[in-house]
Amino acid sequence: MAIAAAEKASTRAFGPGIALSCRECGQQYDLTPRFACEFCFGPLEIAYDLSGVTRADIESGPANIWRYRSLLPVPENVAELPNMNPGLTPLVRADRLGAELGLRSLHVKDDSANPTHSFKDRVVAMAVEAARAFGFTTLSCSSTGNLAGAVGAAAARAGFESCVFVPAGLEEAKIVMAAVYGGKVVAIDGNYDDVNRFCSELIGDPAGEGWGFVNVNLRPYYAEGSKTLAYEIAEQLGWRLPEQIVVPIASGSQLTKIDKGFKELVQAGLVPDRPYRIFGAQATGCSPVARAWEAGHDVIQPVKPDTIAKSLAIGNPADGPYVLDVAQRTGGSVEHVDDTEIREGINLLARTEGVFAETAGGVTTGVLRKLVREGRIDPEAETVVLNTGDGLKTLNAVDAGVTATVKPSVEAFTAAGLA
Amino acid sequence: MAIAAAEKASTRAFGPGIALSCRECGQQYDLTPRFACEFCFGPLEIAYDLSGVTRADIESGPANIWRYRSLLPVPENVAELPNMNPGLTPLVRADRLGAELGLRSLHVKDDSANPTHSFKDRVVAMAVEAARAFGFTTLSCSSTGNLAGAVGAAAARAGFESCVFVPAGLEEAKIVMAAVYGGKVVAIDGNYDDVNRFCSELIGDPAGEGWGFVNVNLRPYYAEGSKTLAYEIAEQLGWRLPEQIVVPIASGSQLTKIDKGFKELVQAGLVPDRPYRIFGAQATGCSPVARAWEAGHDVIQPVKPDTIAKSLAIGNPADGPYVLDVAQRTGGSVEHVDDTEIREGINLLARTEGVFAETAGGVTTGVLRKLVREGRIDPEAETVVLNTGDGLKTLNAVDAGVTATVKPSVEAFTAAGLA
């Protein structure tokens, strides 16, 4: 891939980031908008110089992901630049859910508190800084919905044009949220994997000139945003790693980056080393990674998604094999729950902890319940379950409405048997 | 009103709160679930001992409203109790919106980042602590929608029963969000003012025994939560008061409490004294306070609401007269914008700052624009505009959708004129 001169940026634009490094063969590259290794086609990720990071420095930073700027490929002054500034979302002590499931110590990391109410604000915030460094003028993405909203909002805030691509038939809330910021929202007649292929084609075309596709040509930068989930969880637990964590799988990137984040914290001396187990969660209707795990395969057989968990409906997950590695290495596993269990998971989390999750949160909560029931998670170990999205975006997934409609009198209220 | 022994709580349950004090006649009462003065029927509010509060103490506190616990009627250990822990929402530096409107220094206080995505989480968090202190077992409220969701979630988190009352015909998202947490949601055949009257009736009835109505019998505690908006804005500006602020008006309570918060910060020596102007914002279709302001009256003529800004649709706002006082005293005013201007306000805020507001945010943004256009706000002064809710809850208020649907090929994309 030819890198235009204008796309080169000073190293200082990426703070502690020093190079792109191939995850397969280790080949290193300059920090450019490149995402695959020229030699082995392996995915690229950021290599860092993490010397000199301290807890005190982090703790005195802003109440968002930029407190971790010395662990991210962003400039030192990032907090001064126009960005959505996501992160530092609540780590909810989930005693009531824990008691109901039979877990001694449970927290919910609730990422619905982000600006557009999904974890995608974290990754997009990183991509915005990369796009700025590379001089891109339009932000784009392929999206199952949440990412489209996050890109639209971030582009508006930072003064980029935007054009996002989604599969036709998405939830109305996700469409409106993507479109309200004034950018283009193009529905592609197909599923997410078709949208993704289309975007890859567009990158090589003059029509995509000057466009930063946050999850394609900016993917190495973008993906690092998920590490901040790991950093925040560790800091919010009092600077220690959790012993068990349940993470949803769409492309699988988030799960692998949480693992990377935990490892970096240990490497930088910010937390003591401690064994942790990472559990992946998929919807049965789109569970290629869970099926490979069950079968003991190390390749992923793509599937055609059919599930209410549309934000996880990636039938050909790019990071699937790496997810299998992480689950294997940490002593975790990859599980799936069906649409009924997803709905039950949403209701369970809402009823016990007041967290209204989108379907992805129903998947993680459902998988957590299943792991406990089947005795495959340690009920005594410190456990975290992720909610990565917001129930307001998937209203149709829940069956909840008014208990009754009555006339405005106590008599009517009592007569309706509601007192 | 007789106060049951069980409803008395130790003073320590209310931290620096020392008494209830009548806003009209100054009569003081013990900290009990009482909301109106026995002598003059004036509203009661909390009186404090604010000695010994420091910036350092606040800055070392949690990243939520409990960092201000020494300015609130809550126990010292409040951060350890099950509560939604709202607050410390972003103060967004709104350079793009400011430039478009012609304001030199503008920030948006974005309260959609709260757990249930409205400022109501702040007031409910206070009411939960009061309900706990008084031994109530059910949380209730009259609500235009946002409050119902906040109460449902907080009750689930803290282990209360809940039963909330809303006017029939509310937005679907608000209904689902209120109901998903497992409590009762009762629609009242009438408008918000009917719901409110019904709740007052229920408090005196055996059917309401043991119920804490967050915005009725717990109102003095509840209402203090709005002060945290003032505290956060001042702290986020670097410990100074803004010179101008635009605040939505429903009951008017929030606006008066922001004023109270600013005054307390000065009184406690946390910020330097500085003149500030408070502007109230209403929807034309429910603008009793703005109309009284225009007419120079000091009483409010109730109206029958007819506006898309349902969260502000209180036709008989309890704190209306106090709002007029604050606007008068600070050199502000009370303005209104119609439904078209509200929609434009939502789009303007989304397009320039990536903040997707509910209709109430459209009202404040619309009023800000109007104030600038009519030369009634100082374009050089440091200004803050509040967004108190989330666009996902009022999707029907915006007209936004896909730009186009195309087949998954660059050719189709280009042919559609989208490149």
PDB file of N, CA, C and O in Angstrom, chain B residues 17-18 44 60 123 179 277 387 389 412:
ATOM      1  N   GLY B  17     -26.399  18.347  56.563  1.00  0.00           N
ATOM      2  CA  GLY B  17     -27.775  18.848  56.672  1.00  0.00           C
ATOM      3  C   GLY B  17     -28.169  18.926  58.138  1.00  0.00           C
ATOM      4  O   GLY B  17     -27.969  17.968  58.886  1.00  0.00           O
ATOM      5  N   ILE B  18     -28.702  20.072  58.567  1.00  0.00           N
ATOM      6  CA  ILE B  18     -29.020  20.211  59.991  1.00  0.00           C
ATOM      7  C   ILE B  18     -30.509  20.381  60.262  1.00  0.00           C
ATOM      8  O   ILE B  18     -30.978  20.115  61.364  1.00  0.00           O
ATOM      9  N   LEU B  44     -40.268  23.521  51.915  1.00  0.00           N
ATOM     10  CA  LEU B  44     -39.139  23.367  52.835  1.00  0.00           C
ATOM     11  C   LEU B  44     -37.887  23.021  52.046  1.00  0.00           C
ATOM     12  O   LEU B  44     -37.945  22.331  51.040  1.00  0.00           O
ATOM     13  N   SER B  60     -10.404  14.899  45.792  1.00  0.00           N
ATOM     14  CA  SER B  60      -9.933  13.540  46.079  1.00  0.00           C
ATOM     15  C   SER B  60     -11.096  12.556  46.208  1.00  0.00           C
ATOM     16  O   SER B  60     -10.891  11.374  46.474  1.00  0.00           O
ATOM     17  N   VAL B 123     -31.118  13.811  41.320  1.00  0.00           N
ATOM     18  CA  VAL B 123     -32.098  14.069  42.370  1.00  0.00           C
ATOM     19  C   VAL B 123     -32.573  12.768  43.006  1.00  0.00           C
ATOM     20  O   VAL B 123     -32.766  12.682  44.224  1.00  0.00           O
ATOM     21  N   ALA B 179     -40.033   0.605  32.913  1.00  0.00           N
ATOM     22  CA  ALA B 179     -40.583  -0.705  33.262  1.00  0.00           C
ATOM     23  C   ALA B 179     -39.548  -1.821  33.325  1.00  0.00           C
ATOM     24  O   ALA B 179     -39.743  -2.821  34.009  1.00  0.00           O
ATOM     25  N   ARG B 277     -25.581  35.403  35.508  1.00  0.00           N
ATOM     26  CA  ARG B 277     -26.960  35.602  35.055  1.00  0.00           C
ATOM     27  C   ARG B 277     -27.566  34.238  34.708  1.00  0.00           C
ATOM     28  O   ARG B 277     -26.966  33.460  33.970  1.00  0.00           O
ATOM     29  N   ASN B 387     -27.708  20.474  28.746  1.00  0.00           N
ATOM     30  CA  ASN B 387     -28.515  19.426  28.144  1.00  0.00           C
ATOM     31  C   ASN B 387     -28.844  18.426  29.235  1.00  0.00           C
ATOM     32  O   ASN B 387     -27.959  17.747  29.753  1.00  0.00           O
ATOM     33  N   GLY B 389     -31.087  15.792  29.065  1.00  0.00           N
ATOM     34  CA  GLY B 389     -31.651  14.491  28.710  1.00  0.00           C
ATOM     35  C   GLY B 389     -31.097  13.961  27.407  1.00  0.00           C
ATOM     36  O   GLY B 389     -30.242  14.585  26.774  1.00  0.00           O
ATOM     37  N   ALA B 412     -22.286   0.872  -7.293  1.00  0.00           N
ATOM     38  CA  ALA B 412     -23.626   1.280  -6.864  1.00  0.00           C
ATOM     39  C   ALA B 412     -23.552   2.547  -6.011  1.00  0.00           C
ATOM     40  O   ALA B 412     -24.376   3.456  -6.144  1.00  0.00           O
TER      41      ALA B 412
END
